[in-house]
Short mmCIF file of C-alpha atoms and ligand atoms in Angstrom, two decimals:
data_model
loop_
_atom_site.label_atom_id
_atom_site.label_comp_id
_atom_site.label_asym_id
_atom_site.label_seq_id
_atom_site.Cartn_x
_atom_site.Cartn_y
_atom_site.Cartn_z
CA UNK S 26 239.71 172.18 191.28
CA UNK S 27 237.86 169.24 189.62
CA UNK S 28 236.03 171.42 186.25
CA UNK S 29 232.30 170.38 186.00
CA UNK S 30 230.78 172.91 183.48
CA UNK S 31 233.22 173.53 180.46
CA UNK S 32 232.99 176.37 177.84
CA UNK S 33 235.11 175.29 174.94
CA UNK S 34 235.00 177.92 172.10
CA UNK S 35 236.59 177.61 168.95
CA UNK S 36 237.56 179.88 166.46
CA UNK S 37 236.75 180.30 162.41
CA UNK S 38 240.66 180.28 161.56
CA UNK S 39 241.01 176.93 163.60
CA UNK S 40 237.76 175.20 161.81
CA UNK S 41 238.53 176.36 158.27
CA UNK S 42 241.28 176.53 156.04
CA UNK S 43 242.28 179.26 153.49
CA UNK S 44 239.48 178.24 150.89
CA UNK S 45 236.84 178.21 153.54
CA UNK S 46 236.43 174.37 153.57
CA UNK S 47 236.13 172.94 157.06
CA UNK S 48 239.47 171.43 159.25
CA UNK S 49 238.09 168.11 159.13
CA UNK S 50 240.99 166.93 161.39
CA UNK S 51 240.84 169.64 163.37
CA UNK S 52 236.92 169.37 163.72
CA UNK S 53 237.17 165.37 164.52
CA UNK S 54 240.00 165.89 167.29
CA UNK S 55 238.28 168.49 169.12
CA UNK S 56 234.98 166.31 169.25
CA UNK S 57 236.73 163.66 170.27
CA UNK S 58 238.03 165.36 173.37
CA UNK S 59 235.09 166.74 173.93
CA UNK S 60 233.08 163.04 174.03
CA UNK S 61 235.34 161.91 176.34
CA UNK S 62 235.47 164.96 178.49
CA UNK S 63 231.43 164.67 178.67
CA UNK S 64 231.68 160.93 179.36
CA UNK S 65 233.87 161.84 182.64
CA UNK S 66 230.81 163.65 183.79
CA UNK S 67 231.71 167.09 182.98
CA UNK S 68 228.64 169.41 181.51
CA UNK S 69 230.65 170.41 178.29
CA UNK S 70 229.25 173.08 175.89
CA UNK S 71 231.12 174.44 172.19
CA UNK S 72 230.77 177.54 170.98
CA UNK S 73 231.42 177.13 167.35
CA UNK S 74 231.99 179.96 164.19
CA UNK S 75 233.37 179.35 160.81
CA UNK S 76 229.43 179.60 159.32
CA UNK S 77 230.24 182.69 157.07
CA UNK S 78 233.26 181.60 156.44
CA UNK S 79 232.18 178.13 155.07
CA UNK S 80 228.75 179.09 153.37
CA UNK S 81 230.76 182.05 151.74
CA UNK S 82 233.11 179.47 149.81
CA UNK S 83 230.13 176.91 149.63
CA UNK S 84 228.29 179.87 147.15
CA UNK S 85 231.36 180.63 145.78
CA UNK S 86 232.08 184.24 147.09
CA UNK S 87 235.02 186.07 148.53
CA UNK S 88 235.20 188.45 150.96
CA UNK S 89 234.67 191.85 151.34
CA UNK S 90 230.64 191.13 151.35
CA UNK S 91 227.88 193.57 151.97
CA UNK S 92 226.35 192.12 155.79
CA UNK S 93 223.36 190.83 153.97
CA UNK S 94 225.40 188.85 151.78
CA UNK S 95 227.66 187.64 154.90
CA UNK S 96 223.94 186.81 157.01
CA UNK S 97 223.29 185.15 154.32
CA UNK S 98 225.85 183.10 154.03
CA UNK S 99 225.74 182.11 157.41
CA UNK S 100 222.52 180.59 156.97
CA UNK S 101 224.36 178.41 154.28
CA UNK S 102 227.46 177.53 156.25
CA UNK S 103 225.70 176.57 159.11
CA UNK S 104 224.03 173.97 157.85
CA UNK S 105 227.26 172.53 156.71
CA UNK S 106 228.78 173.20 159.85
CA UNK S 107 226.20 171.54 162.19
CA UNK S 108 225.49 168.61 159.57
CA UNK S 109 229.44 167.75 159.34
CA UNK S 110 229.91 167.61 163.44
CA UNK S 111 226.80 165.64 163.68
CA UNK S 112 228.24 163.01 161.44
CA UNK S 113 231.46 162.78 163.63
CA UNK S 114 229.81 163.31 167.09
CA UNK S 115 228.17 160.31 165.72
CA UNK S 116 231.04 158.77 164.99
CA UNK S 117 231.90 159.24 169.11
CA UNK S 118 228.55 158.04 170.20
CA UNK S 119 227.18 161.35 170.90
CA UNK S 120 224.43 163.29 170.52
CA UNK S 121 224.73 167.08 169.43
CA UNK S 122 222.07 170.00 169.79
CA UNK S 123 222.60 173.01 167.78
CA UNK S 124 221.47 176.19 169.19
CA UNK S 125 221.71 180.09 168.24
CA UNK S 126 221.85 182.64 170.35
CA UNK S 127 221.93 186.41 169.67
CA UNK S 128 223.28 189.84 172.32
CA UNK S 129 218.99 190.23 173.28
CA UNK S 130 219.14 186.39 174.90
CA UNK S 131 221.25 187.74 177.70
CA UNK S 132 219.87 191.10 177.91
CA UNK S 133 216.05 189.91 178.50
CA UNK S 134 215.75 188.04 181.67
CA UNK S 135 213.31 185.37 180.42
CA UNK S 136 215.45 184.67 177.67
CA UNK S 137 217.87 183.90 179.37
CA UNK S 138 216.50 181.96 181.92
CA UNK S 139 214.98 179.51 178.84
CA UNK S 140 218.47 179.73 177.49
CA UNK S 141 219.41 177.83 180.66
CA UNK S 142 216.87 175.45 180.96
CA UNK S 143 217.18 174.01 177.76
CA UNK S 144 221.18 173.55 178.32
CA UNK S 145 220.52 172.23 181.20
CA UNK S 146 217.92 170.01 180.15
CA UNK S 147 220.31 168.79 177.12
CA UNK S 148 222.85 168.46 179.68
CA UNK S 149 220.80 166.13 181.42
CA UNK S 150 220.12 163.86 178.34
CA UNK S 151 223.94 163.83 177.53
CA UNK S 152 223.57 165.70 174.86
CA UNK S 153 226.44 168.26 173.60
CA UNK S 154 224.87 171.71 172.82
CA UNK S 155 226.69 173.47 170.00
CA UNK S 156 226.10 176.75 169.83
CA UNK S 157 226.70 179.94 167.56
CA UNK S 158 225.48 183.57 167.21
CA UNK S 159 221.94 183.75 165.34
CA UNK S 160 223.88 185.64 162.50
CA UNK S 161 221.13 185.11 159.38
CA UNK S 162 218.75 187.75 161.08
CA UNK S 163 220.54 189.27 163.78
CA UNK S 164 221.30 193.31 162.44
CA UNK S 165 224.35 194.85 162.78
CA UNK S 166 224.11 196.88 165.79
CA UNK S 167 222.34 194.36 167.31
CA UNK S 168 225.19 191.48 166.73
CA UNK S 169 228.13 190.42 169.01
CA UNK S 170 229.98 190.33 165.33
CA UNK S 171 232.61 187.59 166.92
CA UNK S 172 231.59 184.79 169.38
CA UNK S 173 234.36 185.34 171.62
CA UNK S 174 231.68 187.64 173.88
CA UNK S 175 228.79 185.06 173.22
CA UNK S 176 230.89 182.55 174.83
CA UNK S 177 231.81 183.94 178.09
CA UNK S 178 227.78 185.07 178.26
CA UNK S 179 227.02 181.19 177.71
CA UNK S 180 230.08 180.11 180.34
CA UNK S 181 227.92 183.15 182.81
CA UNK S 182 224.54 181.44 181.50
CA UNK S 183 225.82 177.87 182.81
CA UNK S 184 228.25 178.36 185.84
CA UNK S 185 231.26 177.28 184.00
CA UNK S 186 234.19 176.53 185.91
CA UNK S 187 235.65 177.65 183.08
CA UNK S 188 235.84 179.04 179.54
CA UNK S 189 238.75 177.74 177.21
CA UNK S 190 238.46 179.77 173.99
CA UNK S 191 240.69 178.15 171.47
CA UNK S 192 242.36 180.34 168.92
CA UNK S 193 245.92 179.89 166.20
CA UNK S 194 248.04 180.98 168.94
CA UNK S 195 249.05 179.37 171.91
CA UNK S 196 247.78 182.54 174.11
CA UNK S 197 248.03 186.01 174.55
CA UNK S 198 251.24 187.80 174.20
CA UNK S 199 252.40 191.17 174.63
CA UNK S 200 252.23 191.84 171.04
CA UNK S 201 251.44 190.50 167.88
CA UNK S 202 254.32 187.81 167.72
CA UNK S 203 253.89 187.14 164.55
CA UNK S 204 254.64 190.86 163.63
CA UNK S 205 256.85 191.57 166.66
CA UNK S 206 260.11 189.94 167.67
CA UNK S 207 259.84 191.70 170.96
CA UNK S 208 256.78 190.03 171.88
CA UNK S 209 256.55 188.24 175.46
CA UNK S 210 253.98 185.28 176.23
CA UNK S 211 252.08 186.00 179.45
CA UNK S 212 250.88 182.94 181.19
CA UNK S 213 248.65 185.09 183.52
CA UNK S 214 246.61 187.68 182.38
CA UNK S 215 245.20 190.13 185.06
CA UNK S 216 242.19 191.80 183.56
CA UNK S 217 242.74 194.86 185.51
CA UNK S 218 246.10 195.30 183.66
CA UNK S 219 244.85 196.04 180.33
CA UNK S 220 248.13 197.93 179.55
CA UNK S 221 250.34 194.57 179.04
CA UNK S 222 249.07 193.98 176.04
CA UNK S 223 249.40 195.75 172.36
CA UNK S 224 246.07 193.31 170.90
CA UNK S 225 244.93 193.16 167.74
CA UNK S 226 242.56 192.41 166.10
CA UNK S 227 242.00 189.35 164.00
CA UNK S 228 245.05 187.64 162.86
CA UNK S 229 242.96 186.12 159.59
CA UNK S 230 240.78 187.60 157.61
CA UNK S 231 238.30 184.88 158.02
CA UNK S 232 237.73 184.73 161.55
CA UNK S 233 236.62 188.05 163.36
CA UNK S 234 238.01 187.99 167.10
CA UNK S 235 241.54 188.57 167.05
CA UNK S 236 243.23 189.22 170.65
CA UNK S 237 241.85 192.24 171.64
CA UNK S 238 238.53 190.28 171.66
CA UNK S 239 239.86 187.22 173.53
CA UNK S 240 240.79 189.71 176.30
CA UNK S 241 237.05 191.50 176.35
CA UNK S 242 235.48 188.13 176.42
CA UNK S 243 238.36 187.25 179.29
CA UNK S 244 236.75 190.01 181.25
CA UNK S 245 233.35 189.24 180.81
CA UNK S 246 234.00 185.49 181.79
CA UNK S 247 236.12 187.01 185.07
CA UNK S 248 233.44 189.47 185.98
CA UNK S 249 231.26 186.35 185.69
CA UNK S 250 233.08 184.34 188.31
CA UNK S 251 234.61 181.99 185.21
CA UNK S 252 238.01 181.36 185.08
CA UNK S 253 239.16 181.47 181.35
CA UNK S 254 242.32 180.10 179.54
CA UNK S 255 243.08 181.12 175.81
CA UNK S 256 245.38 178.58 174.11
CA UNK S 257 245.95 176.73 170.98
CA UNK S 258 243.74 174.81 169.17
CA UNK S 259 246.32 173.01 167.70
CA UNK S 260 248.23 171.80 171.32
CA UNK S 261 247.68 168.29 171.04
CA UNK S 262 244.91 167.10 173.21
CA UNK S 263 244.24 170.64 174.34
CA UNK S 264 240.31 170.17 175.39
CA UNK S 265 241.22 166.68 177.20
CA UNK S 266 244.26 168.14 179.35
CA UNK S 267 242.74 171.34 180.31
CA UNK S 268 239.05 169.37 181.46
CA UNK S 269 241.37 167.36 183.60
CA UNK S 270 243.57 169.99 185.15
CA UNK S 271 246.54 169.10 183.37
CA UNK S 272 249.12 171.56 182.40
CA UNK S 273 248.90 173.12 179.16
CA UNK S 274 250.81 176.34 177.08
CA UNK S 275 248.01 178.39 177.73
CA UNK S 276 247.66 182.39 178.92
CA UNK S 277 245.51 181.78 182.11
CA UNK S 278 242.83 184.84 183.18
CA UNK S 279 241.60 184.02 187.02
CA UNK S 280 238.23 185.23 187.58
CA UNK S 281 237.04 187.78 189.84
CA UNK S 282 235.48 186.50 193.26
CA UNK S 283 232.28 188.77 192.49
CA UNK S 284 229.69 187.66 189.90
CA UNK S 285 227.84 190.25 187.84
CA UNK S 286 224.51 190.01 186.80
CA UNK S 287 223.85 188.86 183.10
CA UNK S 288 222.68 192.12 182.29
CA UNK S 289 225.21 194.24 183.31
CA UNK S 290 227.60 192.73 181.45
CA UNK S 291 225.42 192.57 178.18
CA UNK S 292 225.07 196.80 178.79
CA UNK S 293 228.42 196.93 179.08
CA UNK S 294 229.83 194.67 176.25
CA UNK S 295 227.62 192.76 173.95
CA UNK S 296 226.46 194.83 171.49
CA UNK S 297 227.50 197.86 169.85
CA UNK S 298 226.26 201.36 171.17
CA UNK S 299 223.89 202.86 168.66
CA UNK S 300 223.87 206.44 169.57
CA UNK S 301 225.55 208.61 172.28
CA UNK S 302 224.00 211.01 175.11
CA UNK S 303 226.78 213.84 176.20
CA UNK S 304 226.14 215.05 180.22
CA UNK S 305 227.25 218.10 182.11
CA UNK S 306 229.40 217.55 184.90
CA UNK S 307 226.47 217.48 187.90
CA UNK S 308 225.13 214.47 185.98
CA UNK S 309 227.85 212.96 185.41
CA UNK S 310 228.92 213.13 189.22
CA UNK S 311 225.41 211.74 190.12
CA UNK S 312 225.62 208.58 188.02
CA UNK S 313 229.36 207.99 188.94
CA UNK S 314 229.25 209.01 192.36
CA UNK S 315 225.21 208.38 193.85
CA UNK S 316 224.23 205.50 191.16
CA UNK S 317 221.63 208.02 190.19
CA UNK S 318 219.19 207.61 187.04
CA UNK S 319 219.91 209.68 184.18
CA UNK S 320 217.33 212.88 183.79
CA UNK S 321 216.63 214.96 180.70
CA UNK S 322 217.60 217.86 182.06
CA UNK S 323 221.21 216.89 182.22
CA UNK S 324 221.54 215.73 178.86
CA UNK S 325 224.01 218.36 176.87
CA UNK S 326 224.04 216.57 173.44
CA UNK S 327 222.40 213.65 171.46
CA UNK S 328 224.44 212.03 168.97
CA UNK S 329 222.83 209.57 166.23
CA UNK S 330 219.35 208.02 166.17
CA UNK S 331 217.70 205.27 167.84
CA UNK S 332 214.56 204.15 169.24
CA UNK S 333 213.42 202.95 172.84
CA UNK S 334 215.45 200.61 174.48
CA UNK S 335 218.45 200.81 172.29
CA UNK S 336 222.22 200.93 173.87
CA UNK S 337 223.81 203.86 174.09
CA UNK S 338 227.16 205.68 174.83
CA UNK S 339 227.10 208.18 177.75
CA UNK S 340 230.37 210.70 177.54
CA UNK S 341 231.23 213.76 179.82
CA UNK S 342 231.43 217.31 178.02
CA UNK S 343 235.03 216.43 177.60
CA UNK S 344 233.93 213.97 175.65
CA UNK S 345 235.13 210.87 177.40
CA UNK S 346 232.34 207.97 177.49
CA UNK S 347 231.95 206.70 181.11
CA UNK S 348 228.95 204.71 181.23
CA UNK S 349 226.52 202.89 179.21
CA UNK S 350 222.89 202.29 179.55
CA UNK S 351 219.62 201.31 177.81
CA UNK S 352 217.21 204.57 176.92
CA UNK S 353 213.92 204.25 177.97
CA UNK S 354 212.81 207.42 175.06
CA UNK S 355 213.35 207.34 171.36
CA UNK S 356 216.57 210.13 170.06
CA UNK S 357 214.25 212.59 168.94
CA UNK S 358 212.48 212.13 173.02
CA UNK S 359 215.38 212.51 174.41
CA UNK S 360 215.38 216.03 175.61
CA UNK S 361 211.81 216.78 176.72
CA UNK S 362 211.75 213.02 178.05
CA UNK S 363 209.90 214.07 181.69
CA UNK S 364 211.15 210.84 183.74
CA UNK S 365 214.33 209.36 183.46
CA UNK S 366 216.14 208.86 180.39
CA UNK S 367 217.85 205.62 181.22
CA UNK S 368 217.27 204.03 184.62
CA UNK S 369 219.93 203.49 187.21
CA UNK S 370 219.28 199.65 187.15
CA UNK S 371 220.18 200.10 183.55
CA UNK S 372 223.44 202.16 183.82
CA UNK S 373 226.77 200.91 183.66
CA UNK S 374 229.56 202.97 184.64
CA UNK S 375 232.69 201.50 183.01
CA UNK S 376 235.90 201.22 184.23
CA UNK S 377 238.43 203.77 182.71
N1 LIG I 430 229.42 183.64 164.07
C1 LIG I 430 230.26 183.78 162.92
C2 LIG I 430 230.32 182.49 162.13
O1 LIG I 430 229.97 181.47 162.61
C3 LIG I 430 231.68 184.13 163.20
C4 LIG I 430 232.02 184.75 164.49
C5 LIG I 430 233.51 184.71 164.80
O2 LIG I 430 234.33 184.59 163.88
O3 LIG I 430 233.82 184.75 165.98
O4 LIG I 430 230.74 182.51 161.01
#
C-alpha cells in the first residue's frame, strides 16, 4: 500500500547524547529523509522530544528535577530544538512549522478539529509540521509525560497510513535484550496479545517512553485504524525505506479495521486518572453490560480529589478498575450528584 500521511516520531535518547547536547547527525539524517519523503508527495509529520532534555543541560542542571524545573526547561530546550532543525530543514529546502499540542487538544472536539486544519493547511503549503507536547504549562495530571501517546493521537488526527515511532532499539522484543539473553525479537506485534512482552520502561534516563509505552501508543494508533512500526532510529535510511514500502528490521503492529473516535481513546489513555470512583456490582453490570451512565447512587467509594470534568478511574468493589470516564460533579459532589455522575458517551470500559 502506497503510504500518503506519515507519522514519524522520534525519541529524546535518539536526538541527544549523554550530556544532553543534540545528535546533530542523527537530527540532519532524519530530516533529510524526511524532505525527500515529503517531496514524493507524502503528507509527512515529526513528532519530536529531547526539549527537557536539551534545555536541562543548556541551564546547566541534572536530573532528578522538581516538574517546574523540568517545564521549565522545556521552554528552554525547545527553542534550541526547533531553531537547530530549522537551520537544517533549511539546509533541505524546506520549510518547518513548530506546533505544541497537549492531552485537552484531542479530548475537546473543536480543538481538535483546528488541530487538523492547520496540519492540513501546512500540508498544503509543503510545509513540515514539527510537533511536541506543550510541556512549559501543561500540569502533571494533565500531561501525556512521553510523546509516544501524542503521536499516535496526531497519526488519528491526520489519517496516517502509518505511525513509525523511532526509538534505540530496532523494535520490540520479548524482553529487555539488553538485560535478558533470553529475549526474542517479534516482527509482529498483535495488540490483543499483551502477554508476549515483559516491557519496560525507559531504557535511558533521558527519554521517558521506554517499551511499555511504544506498545500503548501501538494500540492507540491500531484502535485508530493506523498501522504502526517501531524500529531503529539508527537503521540506515530508516524514514526513506519505510515511506516507500521497503523492508526494514522493524516490529510491525497492524491496525484494527475499526476506527475509534478521538475521544475515546483520549478517556482511555492520554492522561493520567486523577481520582477513582469504586461501584457495587449492579453498576458495574450496567456500564459493562447496557452502556449505561454512571448514577450516584451506585457509587460505593470516592478516592482522591478533583473537580468537574477531570478523568477518573472506575474499579469494582473488588477493586479492579474497568472503565474510565470524565465526571460531570466535583469529588466532594460526587455522592449527592442527582443526574449522572459521568455520562455514558463519556465512559470507557477497558479491556482487561
Ligand atoms: N516532550 C518531552 C520533551 O520534549 C519529552 C517526552 C518524551 O521523552 O517522550 O522533552
Amino acid at each position: 500500500m502506497a503510504i500518503r500521511r506519515l507519522v514519524v516520531k522520534v525519541g529524546t535518547s535518539s536526538l541527544t547524547d549523554e550530556s544532553g547536547g543534540l545528535r546533530m547527525e542523527m537530527a540532519k539524517s532524519l530530516v533529510s529523509q524526511v524532505a525527500r519523503v515529503r517531496d514524493a508527495g507524502v503528507g509527512v509529520v515529526m513528532v519530536v522530544s529531547g526539549a527537557i532534555a536539551l534545555g536541562l543541560s543548556q541551564l546547566g542542571l541534572e536530573r532528578p528535577q522538581p516538574t517546574e524545573v523540568l517545564q521549565a526547561a522545556s521552554g528552554v530546550g525547545q527553542v534550541q530544538m526547533v531553531s537547530a532543525l530549522r537551520e537544517i530543514f533549511h539546509e533541505a529546502g524546506m520549510e518547518m512549522a513548530q506546533l505544541l499540542l497537549a492531552p485537552h487538544d484531542f479530548g475537546d472536539r473543536q480543538q481538535y478539529l483546528h488541530a487538523r486544519q492547520t496540519l492540513e493547511s501546512l500540508f498544503a503549503l509543503g510545509v513540515v509540521p514539527v510537533i511536541n507536547e506543550n510541556d512549559a504549562i501543561a500540569s502533571e495530571e494533565i500531561r501525556f509525560g512521553d510523546n509516544d501517546r501524542l503521536s499516535a493521537l496526531v497519526a488519528h488526527l491526520i489519517y496516517a497510513d502509518l505511525l513509525l515511532l523511532l526509538t534505540d532499539l530496532e523494535g520490540v522484543y520479548t524482553a529487555d535484550p539488553r538485560s535478558s539473553g533470553e529475549a526474542r525479537f517479534i516482527p509482529i506485534f498483535d495488540v490483543e496479545e499483551k502477554e508476549q512482552v515483559r516491557a519496560t520502561g525507559s531504557g535511558t534516563d533521558r527519554g521517558s517512553g521506554g517499551m511499555a509505552s511504544k506498545l500503548q501508543a501501538a494500540e492507540i494508533a491500531a484502535r485508530s485504524g493506523v498501522d504502526c512500526m517501531i524500529a531503529s532510529a539508527a537503521t540506515p535510511e530508516v524514514v526513506a525505506k519505510v515511506a516507500a514500502g521497503e523492508p526494514v528490521l522493524a516490529t510491525f503492529v497492524p491496525r484494527k479495521s475499526v476506527r475509534e473516535p478521538a475521544r475515546r481513546l483520549w478517556i482511555a489513555y492520554a492522561t493520567n486518572p486523577e481520582g477513582r470512583l469504586v461501584v457495587d456490582e449492579g453498576a458495574k453490570r450496567a456500564l459493562l453490560e447496557r452502556n449505561a451512565s454512571l448514577l450516584a447512587v451506585g457509587i460505593r467509594a470516592v478516592e482522591g480529589e478533583f473537580l468537574a470534568h477531570a478523568i477518573v478511574e472506575v474499579a469494582g468493589e473488588d477493586g479492579k478498575v474497568f472503565a474510565k470516564g470524565v465526571v460531570r460533579t466535583d469529588s466532594k459532589g460526587v455522592t449527592g450528584a442527582a443526574s449522572e455522575v459521568i455520562h455514558r458517551d463519556d465512559l470507557v470500559t477497558l479491556t482487561p
